[in-house]
CSV table of C-alpha atoms and ligand atoms in Angstrom, one decimal:
chain,number,residue,atom,x,y,z
M,1,MET,CA,0.0,0.0,0.0
M,2,GLU,CA,1.2,3.5,-0.8
M,3,PHE,CA,2.2,5.4,2.3
M,4,ALA,CA,-0.2,8.3,1.5
M,5,GLU,CA,-3.0,5.8,1.2
M,6,ALA,CA,-2.2,4.2,4.6
M,7,VAL,CA,-2.1,7.6,6.2
M,8,ARG,CA,-5.4,8.6,4.7
M,9,ARG,CA,-7.1,5.3,5.5
M,10,ARG,CA,-6.0,5.2,9.1
M,11,LYS,CA,-8.7,5.8,11.6
M,12,MET,CA,-9.6,4.3,14.9
M,13,ILE,CA,-11.8,1.3,14.4
M,14,ARG,CA,-14.1,0.3,17.3
M,15,ASN,CA,-15.9,-2.7,15.7
M,16,TYR,CA,-14.1,-6.0,14.8
M,17,LEU,CA,-15.0,-9.3,13.1
M,18,ASP,CA,-14.5,-12.5,15.0
M,19,LYS,CA,-11.6,-13.4,12.8
M,20,PRO,CA,-8.0,-13.9,13.9
M,21,VAL,CA,-5.0,-12.0,12.6
M,22,ASP,CA,-2.6,-14.1,10.6
M,23,ALA,CA,0.6,-14.8,12.6
M,24,ASP,CA,2.9,-13.7,9.8
M,25,VAL,CA,1.0,-10.5,9.4
M,26,LEU,CA,1.2,-9.8,13.1
M,27,GLU,CA,5.0,-10.4,13.0
M,28,ARG,CA,5.4,-7.8,10.2
M,29,ILE,CA,3.4,-5.3,12.2
M,30,LEU,CA,5.6,-5.9,15.2
M,31,ASP,CA,8.7,-5.6,13.1
M,32,ALA,CA,7.5,-2.2,11.8
M,33,ALA,CA,7.0,-1.1,15.4
M,34,GLY,CA,10.6,-1.9,16.2
M,35,ARG,CA,11.7,0.6,13.6
M,36,ALA,CA,10.4,3.6,15.5
M,37,PRO,CA,12.9,6.5,16.2
M,38,SER,CA,14.0,7.1,19.8
M,39,ALA,CA,15.9,9.9,21.5
M,40,GLY,CA,19.6,9.0,21.5
M,41,HIS,CA,18.5,5.6,20.1
M,42,SER,CA,17.6,4.8,23.7
M,43,GLN,CA,15.0,2.4,22.5
M,44,GLY,CA,12.9,2.6,25.7
M,45,GLN,CA,9.8,1.4,23.9
M,46,TYR,CA,8.4,-2.1,24.6
M,47,LEU,CA,5.4,-4.1,23.5
M,48,VAL,CA,3.2,-6.7,25.2
M,49,VAL,CA,1.3,-8.6,22.6
M,50,VAL,CA,-1.9,-10.3,23.8
M,51,THR,CA,-4.1,-12.7,21.8
M,52,ASP,CA,-5.5,-14.8,24.6
M,53,PRO,CA,-9.2,-14.1,24.8
M,54,ARG,CA,-9.4,-14.2,28.6
M,55,THR,CA,-6.6,-11.7,28.9
M,56,ARG,CA,-8.1,-9.5,26.3
M,57,THR,CA,-11.4,-9.5,28.2
M,58,ALA,CA,-9.5,-8.6,31.4
M,59,ILE,CA,-7.7,-5.8,29.5
M,60,ALA,CA,-11.0,-4.6,28.1
M,61,GLU,CA,-12.5,-4.4,31.6
M,62,LEU,CA,-9.6,-2.3,32.8
M,63,GLY,CA,-10.2,-0.1,29.7
M,64,ASN,CA,-13.8,0.3,30.8
M,65,GLU,CA,-15.3,-1.4,27.8
M,66,ALA,CA,-18.7,-1.5,29.7
M,67,HIS,CA,-18.8,2.3,29.3
M,68,TYR,CA,-18.5,2.1,25.5
M,69,VAL,CA,-21.1,-0.7,25.3
M,70,ALA,CA,-23.5,1.3,27.5
M,71,SER,CA,-23.2,4.1,24.9
M,72,GLY,CA,-24.3,1.8,22.1
M,73,MET,CA,-20.9,0.7,20.8
M,74,PRO,CA,-19.9,-3.0,20.3
M,75,PRO,CA,-17.5,-4.6,22.8
M,76,TRP,CA,-14.7,-3.6,20.5
M,77,MET,CA,-11.8,-4.0,22.9
M,78,SER,CA,-12.4,-7.6,24.0
M,79,THR,CA,-13.4,-8.7,20.5
M,80,ALA,CA,-10.3,-7.3,18.7
M,81,PRO,CA,-8.2,-10.5,18.2
M,82,VAL,CA,-4.9,-8.7,19.0
M,83,HIS,CA,-4.0,-6.2,21.7
M,84,VAL,CA,-0.6,-4.5,21.5
M,85,VAL,CA,0.2,-2.8,24.8
M,86,VAL,CA,2.8,0.0,24.0
M,87,CYS,CA,5.0,0.6,27.0
M,88,SER,CA,7.8,3.0,27.9
M,89,ARG,CA,10.8,2.6,30.3
M,90,GLU,CA,11.9,6.1,31.3
M,91,ASN,CA,15.1,4.8,32.9
M,92,ASP,CA,16.4,3.6,29.6
M,93,TYR,CA,16.7,7.3,28.6
M,94,HIS,CA,18.5,8.3,31.8
M,95,VAL,CA,21.0,5.5,31.4
M,96,ARG,CA,21.6,6.4,27.8
M,97,TYR,CA,21.9,10.2,28.5
M,98,GLN,CA,24.5,9.5,31.1
M,99,GLU,CA,26.8,8.1,28.4
M,100,ALA,CA,29.7,10.3,27.4
M,101,ASP,CA,28.3,11.5,24.1
M,102,LYS,CA,25.1,12.7,25.7
M,103,LEU,CA,26.3,14.5,28.8
M,104,THR,CA,26.0,18.3,28.9
M,105,ASP,CA,29.2,20.5,29.0
M,106,GLU,CA,28.9,20.4,32.8
M,107,GLY,CA,29.1,16.6,32.7
M,108,THR,CA,25.5,16.1,33.8
M,109,GLU,CA,22.4,14.5,32.2
M,110,ILE,CA,20.3,16.9,30.2
M,111,ASP,CA,17.3,18.5,32.1
M,112,TRP,CA,14.7,17.0,29.8
M,113,PRO,CA,12.7,20.0,28.6
M,114,VAL,CA,10.5,17.4,26.8
M,115,PRO,CA,10.1,13.9,28.2
M,116,TYR,CA,11.2,12.0,25.2
M,117,TRP,CA,10.1,8.6,26.6
M,118,TRP,CA,6.5,9.6,26.0
M,119,VAL,CA,7.3,11.1,22.5
M,120,ASP,CA,9.0,7.8,21.4
M,121,ALA,CA,6.1,5.7,22.7
M,122,GLY,CA,3.8,7.8,20.5
M,123,ALA,CA,6.0,7.2,17.5
M,124,THR,CA,5.9,3.4,18.2
M,125,LEU,CA,2.1,3.6,18.6
M,126,MET,CA,1.7,5.3,15.3
M,127,LEU,CA,3.8,2.8,13.5
M,128,VAL,CA,1.7,-0.1,14.9
M,129,LEU,CA,-1.5,1.7,13.7
M,130,LEU,CA,-0.1,2.4,10.2
M,131,ALA,CA,1.5,-1.0,9.8
M,132,ALA,CA,-1.8,-2.6,10.6
M,133,VAL,CA,-3.5,-0.5,8.0
M,134,ASN,CA,-0.8,-1.3,5.5
M,135,GLU,CA,-1.6,-5.0,6.0
M,136,GLY,CA,-5.3,-4.4,5.1
M,137,LEU,CA,-6.3,-4.6,8.8
M,138,SER,CA,-7.8,-2.0,11.1
M,139,ALA,CA,-6.6,-0.7,14.4
M,140,GLY,CA,-7.9,1.3,17.4
M,141,LEU,CA,-6.4,2.7,20.5
M,142,PHE,CA,-7.5,3.0,24.1
M,143,GLY,CA,-6.0,4.1,27.3
M,144,SER,CA,-6.5,2.5,30.7
M,145,HIS,CA,-6.9,4.6,33.7
M,146,ARG,CA,-6.2,1.5,35.9
M,147,LEU,CA,-2.6,1.2,35.1
M,148,GLU,CA,-1.6,-0.7,38.2
M,149,GLY,CA,-4.2,-3.4,37.4
M,150,LEU,CA,-3.0,-3.6,33.8
M,151,LYS,CA,0.6,-4.0,35.0
M,152,GLU,CA,-0.3,-6.7,37.4
M,153,LEU,CA,-2.4,-8.5,34.8
M,154,LEU,CA,0.5,-8.5,32.3
M,155,GLY,CA,3.4,-8.8,34.7
M,156,ILE,CA,4.8,-5.5,33.5
M,157,PRO,CA,7.7,-4.4,35.7
M,158,ASP,CA,7.5,-1.5,38.1
M,159,ASP,CA,9.7,0.8,36.1
M,160,VAL,CA,7.8,0.2,32.8
M,161,ALA,CA,4.7,2.3,32.0
M,162,PRO,CA,2.0,1.1,29.7
M,163,VAL,CA,1.1,4.0,27.5
M,164,GLY,CA,-1.8,2.7,25.4
M,165,ILE,CA,-3.4,-0.4,24.0
M,166,VAL,CA,-3.7,-0.8,20.3
M,167,THR,CA,-6.4,-3.1,19.1
M,168,ILE,CA,-5.8,-4.9,15.7
M,169,GLY,CA,-8.2,-6.9,13.7
M,170,HIS,CA,-10.5,-7.1,10.7
M,171,ALA,CA,-13.1,-4.3,10.7
M,172,ALA,CA,-16.7,-5.2,11.0
M,173,SER,CA,-17.5,-1.5,10.2
M,174,THR,CA,-15.3,1.4,9.3
M,175,ALA,CA,-17.9,4.0,10.4
M,176,THR,CA,-16.5,7.1,12.1
M,177,THR,CA,-17.1,6.7,15.8
M,178,GLY,CA,-16.0,8.3,19.1
M,179,SER,CA,-14.3,11.7,19.3
M,180,ALA,CA,-13.4,11.6,15.5
M,181,LYS,CA,-17.0,12.8,14.9
M,182,ARG,CA,-15.7,16.2,16.0
M,183,GLY,CA,-14.1,16.5,12.6
M,184,ARG,CA,-10.5,17.2,11.7
M,185,LYS,CA,-8.8,20.6,11.6
M,186,ALA,CA,-8.0,22.0,8.2
M,187,PRO,CA,-4.2,22.3,7.5
M,188,GLU,CA,-4.3,26.1,7.8
M,189,GLN,CA,-5.5,25.7,11.4
M,190,ILE,CA,-2.5,23.6,12.2
M,191,VAL,CA,0.4,24.9,10.1
M,192,HIS,CA,2.1,28.2,10.9
M,193,ARG,CA,4.6,29.2,8.2
M,194,GLU,CA,7.9,30.7,9.1
M,195,ARG,CA,6.6,32.1,12.4
M,196,TRP,CA,3.6,31.2,14.6
M,197,VAL,CA,2.4,34.8,14.5
M,198,GLY,CA,2.8,36.3,11.0
M,199,ALA,CA,4.8,39.5,10.4
D,201,FMN,C1,-3.1,9.2,23.3
D,201,FMN,C2,-4.5,8.8,22.7
D,201,FMN,C3,-5.4,8.2,23.6
D,201,FMN,C4,-6.6,7.8,23.1
D,201,FMN,N1,-7.5,7.1,23.9
D,201,FMN,C5,-8.6,6.7,23.4
D,201,FMN,C6,-9.5,5.9,24.3
D,201,FMN,O1,-9.2,5.7,25.5
D,201,FMN,N2,-10.7,5.4,23.7
D,201,FMN,C7,-11.0,5.6,22.4
D,201,FMN,O2,-12.0,5.2,22.0
D,201,FMN,N3,-10.2,6.3,21.6
D,201,FMN,C8,-9.0,6.9,22.1
D,201,FMN,N4,-8.2,7.6,21.2
D,201,FMN,C9,-8.6,7.7,19.8
D,201,FMN,C10,-9.0,9.2,19.5
D,201,FMN,O3,-10.3,9.4,20.0
D,201,FMN,C11,-8.9,9.4,18.0
D,201,FMN,O4,-7.5,9.2,17.6
D,201,FMN,C12,-9.4,10.7,17.5
D,201,FMN,O5,-10.8,10.9,17.8
D,201,FMN,C13,-9.2,10.9,16.0
D,201,FMN,O6,-9.8,9.9,15.3
D,201,FMN,P1,-9.0,9.0,14.3
D,201,FMN,O7,-7.8,8.5,15.0
D,201,FMN,O8,-10.0,7.9,13.9
D,201,FMN,O9,-8.7,9.9,13.1
D,201,FMN,C14,-7.0,8.0,21.7
D,201,FMN,C15,-6.0,8.6,20.9
D,201,FMN,C16,-4.8,9.0,21.4
D,201,FMN,C17,-3.8,9.6,20.4
Protein backbone atom coordinates (compact mmCIF):
# COMPACT_ATOMS: atom_id res chain seq x y z
CA MET A 1 0.00 0.00 0.00
CA GLU A 2 1.21 3.51 -0.78
CA PHE A 3 2.25 5.45 2.33
CA ALA A 4 -0.19 8.28 1.54
CA GLU A 5 -3.04 5.82 1.25
CA ALA A 6 -2.19 4.16 4.55
CA VAL A 7 -2.12 7.57 6.25
CA ARG A 8 -5.43 8.55 4.67
CA ARG A 9 -7.13 5.27 5.54
CA ARG A 10 -5.96 5.16 9.13
CA LYS A 11 -8.70 5.85 11.58
CA MET A 12 -9.58 4.35 14.93
CA ILE A 13 -11.82 1.33 14.42
CA ARG A 14 -14.09 0.28 17.27
CA ASN A 15 -15.85 -2.72 15.72
CA TYR A 16 -14.11 -6.00 14.82
CA LEU A 17 -15.04 -9.29 13.15
CA ASP A 18 -14.54 -12.54 15.03
CA LYS A 19 -11.60 -13.43 12.80
CA PRO A 20 -7.97 -13.95 13.88
CA VAL A 21 -5.00 -11.99 12.59
CA ASP A 22 -2.58 -14.13 10.60
CA ALA A 23 0.58 -14.83 12.63
CA ASP A 24 2.93 -13.73 9.83
CA VAL A 25 1.01 -10.50 9.38
CA LEU A 26 1.24 -9.78 13.09
CA GLU A 27 4.99 -10.37 13.03
CA ARG A 28 5.38 -7.85 10.19
CA ILE A 29 3.41 -5.27 12.17
CA LEU A 30 5.59 -5.85 15.23
CA ASP A 31 8.72 -5.61 13.10
CA ALA A 32 7.55 -2.22 11.83
CA ALA A 33 6.96 -1.08 15.42
CA GLY A 34 10.57 -1.90 16.25
CA ARG A 35 11.70 0.61 13.64
CA ALA A 36 10.44 3.64 15.53
CA PRO A 37 12.87 6.46 16.22
CA SER A 38 14.00 7.11 19.79
CA ALA A 39 15.94 9.89 21.47
CA GLY A 40 19.62 9.01 21.49
CA HIS A 41 18.54 5.64 20.14
CA SER A 42 17.62 4.85 23.73
CA GLN A 43 14.98 2.39 22.49
CA GLY A 44 12.94 2.57 25.66
CA GLN A 45 9.83 1.35 23.87
CA TYR A 46 8.40 -2.10 24.60
CA LEU A 47 5.35 -4.05 23.47
CA VAL A 48 3.21 -6.65 25.20
CA VAL A 49 1.26 -8.55 22.55
CA VAL A 50 -1.87 -10.30 23.77
CA THR A 51 -4.07 -12.68 21.81
CA ASP A 52 -5.45 -14.85 24.63
CA PRO A 53 -9.22 -14.14 24.80
CA ARG A 54 -9.41 -14.21 28.60
CA THR A 55 -6.56 -11.75 28.95
CA ARG A 56 -8.10 -9.51 26.29
CA THR A 57 -11.36 -9.54 28.20
CA ALA A 58 -9.52 -8.56 31.38
CA ILE A 59 -7.69 -5.76 29.54
CA ALA A 60 -11.02 -4.56 28.13
CA GLU A 61 -12.48 -4.44 31.63
CA LEU A 62 -9.55 -2.31 32.76
CA GLY A 63 -10.19 -0.08 29.72
CA ASN A 64 -13.81 0.33 30.84
CA GLU A 65 -15.32 -1.40 27.84
CA ALA A 66 -18.66 -1.46 29.65
CA HIS A 67 -18.78 2.33 29.30
CA TYR A 68 -18.53 2.07 25.48
CA VAL A 69 -21.10 -0.74 25.33
CA ALA A 70 -23.49 1.30 27.48
CA SER A 71 -23.21 4.11 24.92
CA GLY A 72 -24.29 1.75 22.12
CA MET A 73 -20.89 0.66 20.77
CA PRO A 74 -19.93 -2.97 20.30
CA PRO A 75 -17.50 -4.58 22.79
CA TRP A 76 -14.66 -3.59 20.50
CA MET A 77 -11.81 -4.02 22.94
CA SER A 78 -12.42 -7.61 24.00
CA THR A 79 -13.41 -8.73 20.48
CA ALA A 80 -10.32 -7.34 18.75
CA PRO A 81 -8.19 -10.48 18.23
CA VAL A 82 -4.91 -8.71 19.04
CA HIS A 83 -3.96 -6.20 21.70
CA VAL A 84 -0.58 -4.52 21.52
CA VAL A 85 0.21 -2.75 24.77
CA VAL A 86 2.76 -0.04 24.02
CA CYS A 87 5.05 0.57 26.98
CA SER A 88 7.83 2.98 27.87
CA ARG A 89 10.75 2.65 30.28
CA GLU A 90 11.93 6.11 31.29
CA ASN A 91 15.06 4.78 32.93
CA ASP A 92 16.45 3.60 29.57
CA TYR A 93 16.68 7.30 28.64
CA HIS A 94 18.45 8.30 31.84
CA VAL A 95 20.96 5.49 31.39
CA ARG A 96 21.58 6.44 27.75
CA TYR A 97 21.88 10.17 28.46
CA GLN A 98 24.50 9.52 31.11
CA GLU A 99 26.76 8.11 28.42
CA ALA A 100 29.70 10.34 27.43
CA ASP A 101 28.34 11.53 24.07
CA LYS A 102 25.08 12.68 25.66
CA LEU A 103 26.32 14.52 28.75
CA THR A 104 26.03 18.31 28.94
CA ASP A 105 29.15 20.51 28.96
CA GLU A 106 28.91 20.40 32.76
CA GLY A 107 29.09 16.63 32.66
CA THR A 108 25.51 16.11 33.76
CA GLU A 109 22.45 14.52 32.24
CA ILE A 110 20.27 16.94 30.24
CA ASP A 111 17.32 18.46 32.11
CA TRP A 112 14.72 16.95 29.75
CA PRO A 113 12.66 19.98 28.62
CA VAL A 114 10.52 17.41 26.79
CA PRO A 115 10.08 13.89 28.22
CA TYR A 116 11.22 11.99 25.15
CA TRP A 117 10.14 8.62 26.55
CA TRP A 118 6.51 9.63 25.96
CA VAL A 119 7.33 11.08 22.54
CA ASP A 120 8.96 7.84 21.45
CA ALA A 121 6.09 5.71 22.73
CA GLY A 122 3.81 7.83 20.55
CA ALA A 123 6.01 7.18 17.52
CA THR A 124 5.86 3.43 18.18
CA LEU A 125 2.14 3.59 18.64
CA MET A 126 1.70 5.35 15.30
CA LEU A 127 3.83 2.76 13.53
CA VAL A 128 1.67 -0.06 14.92
CA LEU A 129 -1.47 1.72 13.72
CA LEU A 130 -0.08 2.41 10.23
CA ALA A 131 1.52 -1.02 9.84
CA ALA A 132 -1.84 -2.63 10.63
CA VAL A 133 -3.55 -0.50 7.97
CA ASN A 134 -0.76 -1.34 5.52
CA GLU A 135 -1.61 -5.04 6.02
CA GLY A 136 -5.26 -4.40 5.15
CA LEU A 137 -6.29 -4.59 8.80
CA SER A 138 -7.80 -2.03 11.11
CA ALA A 139 -6.63 -0.73 14.44
CA GLY A 140 -7.86 1.31 17.37
CA LEU A 141 -6.41 2.74 20.52
CA PHE A 142 -7.52 3.01 24.07
CA GLY A 143 -5.97 4.09 27.29
CA SER A 144 -6.49 2.51 30.65
CA HIS A 145 -6.93 4.60 33.75
CA ARG A 146 -6.22 1.53 35.86
CA LEU A 147 -2.56 1.16 35.05
CA GLU A 148 -1.63 -0.73 38.21
CA GLY A 149 -4.24 -3.39 37.39
CA LEU A 150 -2.96 -3.61 33.82
CA LYS A 151 0.63 -3.97 35.01
CA GLU A 152 -0.31 -6.69 37.45
CA LEU A 153 -2.37 -8.55 34.84
CA LEU A 154 0.45 -8.54 32.29
CA GLY A 155 3.42 -8.83 34.65
CA ILE A 156 4.81 -5.47 33.54
CA PRO A 157 7.75 -4.41 35.75
CA ASP A 158 7.45 -1.46 38.14
CA ASP A 159 9.73 0.78 36.07
CA VAL A 160 7.80 0.24 32.83
CA ALA A 161 4.74 2.35 32.01
CA PRO A 162 1.96 1.10 29.72
CA VAL A 163 1.08 4.05 27.47
CA GLY A 164 -1.83 2.73 25.44
CA ILE A 165 -3.42 -0.40 24.05
CA VAL A 166 -3.67 -0.82 20.27
CA THR A 167 -6.43 -3.12 19.07
CA ILE A 168 -5.81 -4.87 15.74
CA GLY A 169 -8.22 -6.91 13.67
CA HIS A 170 -10.53 -7.09 10.69
CA ALA A 171 -13.06 -4.27 10.74
CA ALA A 172 -16.74 -5.16 11.05
CA SER A 173 -17.48 -1.54 10.23
CA THR A 174 -15.32 1.42 9.27
CA ALA A 175 -17.88 3.96 10.44
CA THR A 176 -16.48 7.06 12.10
CA THR A 177 -17.07 6.71 15.81
CA GLY A 178 -15.99 8.32 19.07
CA SER A 179 -14.31 11.68 19.26
CA ALA A 180 -13.44 11.60 15.53
CA LYS A 181 -17.00 12.77 14.92
CA ARG A 182 -15.75 16.20 16.01
CA GLY A 183 -14.09 16.45 12.61
CA ARG A 184 -10.51 17.18 11.68
CA LYS A 185 -8.83 20.58 11.60
CA ALA A 186 -7.95 22.01 8.21
CA PRO A 187 -4.20 22.33 7.48
CA GLU A 188 -4.31 26.12 7.83
CA GLN A 189 -5.53 25.70 11.43
CA ILE A 190 -2.49 23.58 12.21
CA VAL A 191 0.36 24.90 10.12
CA HIS A 192 2.14 28.16 10.87
CA ARG A 193 4.58 29.22 8.20
CA GLU A 194 7.95 30.71 9.07
CA ARG A 195 6.63 32.06 12.44
CA TRP A 196 3.64 31.21 14.64
CA VAL A 197 2.43 34.81 14.47
CA GLY A 198 2.80 36.33 11.02
CA ALA A 199 4.82 39.51 10.43
C1 LIG B 1 -3.13 9.21 23.26
C2 LIG B 1 -4.48 8.80 22.72
C3 LIG B 1 -5.39 8.21 23.58
C4 LIG B 1 -6.64 7.79 23.09
N1 LIG B 1 -7.49 7.14 23.93
C5 LIG B 1 -8.64 6.66 23.45
C6 LIG B 1 -9.50 5.92 24.29
O1 LIG B 1 -9.22 5.68 25.47
N2 LIG B 1 -10.65 5.43 23.74
C7 LIG B 1 -10.97 5.63 22.43
O2 LIG B 1 -12.01 5.15 22.01
N3 LIG B 1 -10.18 6.34 21.61
C8 LIG B 1 -9.02 6.86 22.09
N4 LIG B 1 -8.19 7.55 21.25
C9 LIG B 1 -8.56 7.75 19.83
C10 LIG B 1 -8.96 9.19 19.50
O3 LIG B 1 -10.25 9.42 19.97
C11 LIG B 1 -8.88 9.36 17.99
O4 LIG B 1 -7.54 9.21 17.57
C12 LIG B 1 -9.39 10.73 17.52
O5 LIG B 1 -10.76 10.87 17.82
C13 LIG B 1 -9.20 10.95 16.03
O6 LIG B 1 -9.83 9.92 15.31
P1 LIG B 1 -9.03 9.01 14.25
O7 LIG B 1 -7.79 8.49 14.96
O8 LIG B 1 -9.98 7.91 13.89
O9 LIG B 1 -8.65 9.87 13.09
C14 LIG B 1 -6.97 7.99 21.73
C15 LIG B 1 -6.02 8.58 20.88
C16 LIG B 1 -4.80 8.98 21.36
C17 LIG B 1 -3.80 9.58 20.40
